[in-house]
Amino acid sequence: MTKHINTNEADKLSKPKQLQSAELSAILGRLDKKGARRLMERVDTSLIALRRILRATEMFGRDLAKAAGLTPAQFRVLQVVSEKGWSTPKAISQRMGVSQATMTALIDKLEKKGMVTRQRSERDRRQTDIVITEKGAGAIDEAPDALQQIFVRRFEALEDWEQAQLIASLERVAAMLDAHEIDAAPVLDWGDISGKPN
Amino acid sequence: MTKHINTNEADKLSKPKQLQSAELSAILGRLDKKGARRLMERVDTSLIALRRILRATEMFGRDLAKAAGLTPAQFRVLQVVSEKGWSTPKAISQRMGVSQATMTALIDKLEKKGMVTRQRSERDRRQTDIVITEKGAGAIDEAPDALQQIFVRRFEALEDWEQAQLIASLERVAAMLDAHEIDAAPVLDWGDISGKPN
DNA sequence: TCGTTTAGTTAGGTAGTTGAAATTTTTGGA
DNA sequence: TCCAAAAATTTCAACTACCTAACTAAACGA
């Protein structure tokens, strides 16, 4: 039933590096030898798969944006704005993880191409509302989403239960990773790999 | 046991756009109404999760590279080279999906920083071997891999069967997406939205 | 009303990217 | 052997994307 998918030889992308000393040994200390090795293998395997996904997606993104006559970054901005039809530079920049200055530049480009317009907000005149234009909405709709197309095509071929499982797993991984924004502090403060006790 | 993960409200990143006309209707034609709606929902959900993963990873990548004193692109090159200890510009550029010209520039930077050396290949003197230096290997080993660390930490907390399922699903998705390189043609030939025959 | 905070922009500089042209070497004939 | 075509890399010119720091304008609080 479950077709076995062979992935190992192909191109294992940027091998997830042997597991890290400090962090890992803390974990391994609580496991027996065999359990430890299995954990390492599993994490490695998962990260390899994750990186393959990332790589594939990155490439789709480029093709996609090119097809829409935009750069990847510009396209992402337009996508975000198109969700509600408008947004503010600040909100978009936070969402995308870039600085406001960068956002200004990106919006300049999109405005010049007639994809969005800027208008001073009524609510708070410090703010600028970025509003998607007819043309911008069109660009989003027209753009063939390679990622989506390929995904749909293959997703459809899966058994029902497989689809369900896939979704559950993806959401789990997503939650594992982007919880980062919520409790980042204890994990991301390694400007001090050197000595301080975290 | 299985904690339910709530994802829907938070930040659905760049909503996966209503499904595409041509492609989709071809699929839907073969399904009843209810089946069609469920498929759409599932694909949407999956893509949202996938994009959350991408977003989180992209941000990790930045932090990581910064910690290593490199840019994300430079770091990726170094990772690829470190797999076998050496590689060629052509191979790396293909692997990363960038042009050779770009690769030359990136390698220039890494060479200047002493992370890799260039040496004319013995095998074929048109080629240049990019060899990782002691320092380069050190940078890779030292670099705290935020993605990995967070992933390990949370992965370890999962039940055994959950880990296994996660791996299976990730590999499945990876296979779904990066088969792209093998049969891309029928899907990616939309250079003709504008007019020119590709 | 005076300082502080917040939103956005501008300016200056670094990095990544590409296409086209030039360079060097290899390869496969005639 | 000699040469043209092919291959790997680099150089060049032009962009695009980003970041930090400095600056403007509006809002807000005491």
Short mmCIF file of C-alpha atoms in Angstrom, two decimals, chain B:
data_model
loop_
_atom_site.label_atom_id
_atom_site.label_comp_id
_atom_site.label_asym_id
_atom_site.label_seq_id
_atom_site.Cartn_x
_atom_site.Cartn_y
_atom_site.Cartn_z
CA MET B 1 -1.86 12.11 23.67
CA THR B 2 -1.54 13.84 20.39
CA LYS B 3 -1.70 17.44 21.34
CA HIS B 4 -3.78 19.19 18.80
CA ILE B 5 -1.92 21.87 17.04
CA ASN B 6 -3.74 25.00 16.24
CA THR B 7 -2.45 26.79 13.24
CA ASN B 8 -5.30 28.40 11.47
CA GLU B 9 -5.59 31.81 12.95
CA ALA B 10 -2.03 32.74 13.52
CA ASP B 11 -0.23 33.98 10.52
CA LYS B 12 -1.32 32.17 7.49
CA LEU B 13 1.53 33.19 5.34
CA SER B 14 0.83 34.25 1.83
CA LYS B 15 -2.35 32.33 1.48
CA PRO B 16 -1.98 29.73 -1.20
CA LYS B 17 -4.18 31.62 -3.55
CA GLN B 18 -7.34 30.13 -4.84
CA LEU B 19 -6.56 27.10 -6.86
CA GLN B 20 -5.64 27.57 -10.42
CA SER B 21 -8.15 27.38 -13.20
CA ALA B 22 -6.82 25.12 -15.89
CA GLU B 23 -4.80 22.81 -13.76
CA LEU B 24 -7.42 22.51 -11.13
CA SER B 25 -10.47 21.96 -13.21
CA ALA B 26 -8.71 19.13 -14.92
CA ILE B 27 -8.43 17.52 -11.56
CA LEU B 28 -11.84 18.45 -10.29
CA GLY B 29 -13.48 17.09 -13.37
CA ARG B 30 -12.77 13.69 -12.00
CA LEU B 31 -14.22 14.26 -8.57
CA ASP B 32 -17.60 14.82 -7.04
CA LYS B 33 -18.43 18.09 -5.36
CA LYS B 34 -17.61 17.03 -1.88
CA GLY B 35 -14.40 15.32 -2.84
CA ALA B 36 -13.35 18.40 -4.72
CA ARG B 37 -13.88 20.68 -1.81
CA ARG B 38 -12.01 18.44 0.52
CA LEU B 39 -9.09 18.22 -1.84
CA MET B 40 -8.89 21.97 -2.11
CA GLU B 41 -8.99 22.42 1.60
CA ARG B 42 -6.33 19.87 2.14
CA VAL B 43 -3.99 21.28 -0.43
CA ASP B 44 -4.50 24.72 0.99
CA THR B 45 -3.79 23.55 4.48
CA SER B 46 -0.69 21.72 3.41
CA LEU B 47 0.66 24.65 1.52
CA ILE B 48 0.04 26.99 4.40
CA ALA B 49 2.01 24.69 6.65
CA LEU B 50 4.72 24.37 4.05
CA ARG B 51 5.02 28.11 3.79
CA ARG B 52 5.20 28.49 7.53
CA ILE B 53 8.07 26.05 7.49
CA LEU B 54 9.76 27.98 4.74
CA ARG B 55 9.38 31.25 6.47
CA ALA B 56 10.74 29.97 9.74
CA THR B 57 13.65 28.36 8.01
CA GLU B 58 14.54 31.41 6.02
CA MET B 59 14.79 33.41 9.18
CA PHE B 60 16.90 30.78 10.88
CA GLY B 61 19.19 30.84 7.91
CA ARG B 62 19.85 34.50 8.37
CA ASP B 63 20.58 34.21 12.05
CA LEU B 64 22.77 31.23 11.46
CA ALA B 65 24.88 32.79 8.78
CA LYS B 66 25.28 35.92 10.81
CA ALA B 67 26.54 33.90 13.72
CA ALA B 68 29.11 32.28 11.49
CA GLY B 69 30.29 35.63 10.16
CA LEU B 70 29.05 34.78 6.70
CA THR B 71 26.09 35.67 4.58
CA PRO B 72 23.40 33.07 4.01
CA ALA B 73 24.51 32.42 0.46
CA GLN B 74 28.14 32.11 1.43
CA PHE B 75 27.23 29.78 4.21
CA ARG B 76 25.28 27.55 1.90
CA VAL B 77 28.22 27.30 -0.46
CA LEU B 78 30.48 26.37 2.39
CA GLN B 79 28.05 23.72 3.51
CA VAL B 80 27.94 22.15 0.11
CA VAL B 81 31.71 22.16 -0.21
CA SER B 82 32.09 20.72 3.26
CA GLU B 83 30.13 17.63 2.39
CA LYS B 84 32.98 16.04 0.54
CA GLY B 85 35.64 18.57 1.38
CA TRP B 86 35.81 19.88 -2.17
CA SER B 87 33.72 20.54 -5.23
CA THR B 88 33.73 22.54 -8.46
CA PRO B 89 32.04 25.86 -9.16
CA LYS B 90 29.82 24.29 -11.76
CA ALA B 91 28.62 21.55 -9.45
CA ILE B 92 27.93 23.94 -6.61
CA SER B 93 26.07 26.39 -8.80
CA GLN B 94 23.86 23.63 -10.15
CA ARG B 95 23.20 22.37 -6.71
CA MET B 96 22.19 25.79 -5.50
CA GLY B 97 20.34 26.85 -8.59
CA VAL B 98 22.42 29.92 -9.35
CA SER B 99 24.54 30.85 -12.33
CA GLN B 100 28.21 30.16 -12.58
CA ALA B 101 28.91 33.85 -12.56
CA THR B 102 27.25 34.12 -9.20
CA MET B 103 29.21 31.18 -7.96
CA THR B 104 32.45 32.81 -8.97
CA ALA B 105 31.55 35.86 -6.94
CA LEU B 106 30.57 33.84 -3.90
CA ILE B 107 33.72 31.78 -4.04
CA ASP B 108 35.76 34.95 -4.33
CA LYS B 109 34.31 36.10 -1.05
CA LEU B 110 34.87 32.80 0.69
CA GLU B 111 38.40 32.62 -0.61
CA LYS B 112 39.12 36.11 0.63
CA LYS B 113 37.91 35.07 4.05
CA GLY B 114 40.15 32.02 3.97
CA MET B 115 37.32 29.52 4.11
CA VAL B 116 38.16 27.77 0.87
CA THR B 117 41.01 27.65 -1.63
CA ARG B 118 40.95 27.35 -5.37
CA GLN B 119 43.22 24.92 -7.14
CA ARG B 120 43.40 23.90 -10.73
CA SER B 121 42.09 20.40 -11.11
CA GLU B 122 44.47 17.61 -12.00
CA ARG B 123 41.79 15.61 -13.71
CA ASP B 124 40.68 18.30 -16.11
CA ARG B 125 42.51 21.53 -16.08
CA ARG B 126 39.53 23.49 -17.28
CA GLN B 127 38.08 22.89 -13.86
CA THR B 128 38.89 24.50 -10.57
CA ASP B 129 38.64 22.54 -7.39
CA ILE B 130 37.18 24.43 -4.51
CA VAL B 131 38.68 22.95 -1.39
CA ILE B 132 37.53 23.72 2.11
CA THR B 133 40.19 24.96 4.49
CA GLU B 134 40.71 24.12 8.11
CA LYS B 135 39.13 27.41 8.95
CA GLY B 136 36.17 26.76 6.70
CA ALA B 137 35.53 23.36 8.20
CA GLY B 138 35.80 24.97 11.61
CA ALA B 139 33.23 27.58 10.72
CA ILE B 140 30.80 24.89 9.68
CA ASP B 141 31.35 22.87 12.82
CA GLU B 142 31.18 25.82 15.14
CA ALA B 143 28.11 27.34 13.65
CA PRO B 144 25.18 26.71 15.85
CA ASP B 145 22.52 25.44 13.54
CA ALA B 146 19.43 27.09 14.86
CA LEU B 147 17.17 25.07 12.66
CA GLN B 148 18.76 21.91 13.81
CA GLN B 149 18.85 22.83 17.45
CA ILE B 150 15.25 23.80 17.65
CA PHE B 151 14.25 20.85 15.61
CA VAL B 152 16.21 18.40 17.71
CA ARG B 153 14.82 19.80 20.86
CA ARG B 154 11.26 19.44 19.83
CA PHE B 155 11.69 16.31 17.84
CA GLU B 156 13.02 14.58 20.85
CA ALA B 157 9.85 15.38 22.71
CA LEU B 158 7.70 13.43 20.29
CA GLU B 159 6.50 9.89 20.73
CA ASP B 160 8.41 7.29 18.84
CA TRP B 161 5.66 6.60 16.35
CA GLU B 162 5.19 10.27 15.76
CA GLN B 163 8.81 10.66 14.85
CA ALA B 164 8.57 7.84 12.38
CA GLN B 165 5.48 9.27 10.80
CA LEU B 166 6.99 12.68 10.56
CA ILE B 167 9.97 11.38 8.70
CA ALA B 168 7.85 9.44 6.28
CA SER B 169 5.75 12.48 5.55
CA LEU B 170 8.67 14.83 5.10
CA GLU B 171 10.32 12.49 2.71
CA ARG B 172 7.13 12.11 0.81
CA VAL B 173 6.72 15.84 0.43
CA ALA B 174 10.34 16.24 -0.53
CA ALA B 175 9.92 13.61 -3.19
CA MET B 176 6.75 15.29 -4.42
CA LEU B 177 8.47 18.59 -4.82
CA ASP B 178 11.93 17.94 -6.01
CA ALA B 179 11.01 15.41 -8.59
CA HIS B 180 10.59 18.75 -10.30
CA GLU B 181 14.06 18.48 -11.70
CA ILE B 182 13.20 15.25 -13.38
CA ASP B 183 9.92 15.97 -15.08
CA ALA B 184 9.78 19.72 -14.94
CA ALA B 185 9.06 20.28 -18.60
CA PRO B 186 5.29 19.80 -18.71
CA VAL B 187 4.77 21.98 -15.70
CA LEU B 188 7.24 24.76 -16.05
CA ASP B 189 6.82 25.84 -19.62
CA TRP B 190 4.94 28.98 -18.92
CA GLY B 191 7.30 31.47 -20.36
CA ASP B 192 4.56 32.11 -22.87
CA ILE B 193 2.18 34.15 -20.83
CA SER B 194 3.58 37.13 -22.58
CA GLY B 195 4.03 36.01 -26.11
CA LYS B 196 7.49 34.83 -26.87
CA PRO B 197 7.76 31.09 -27.35
CA ASN B 198 9.75 30.60 -24.21
#
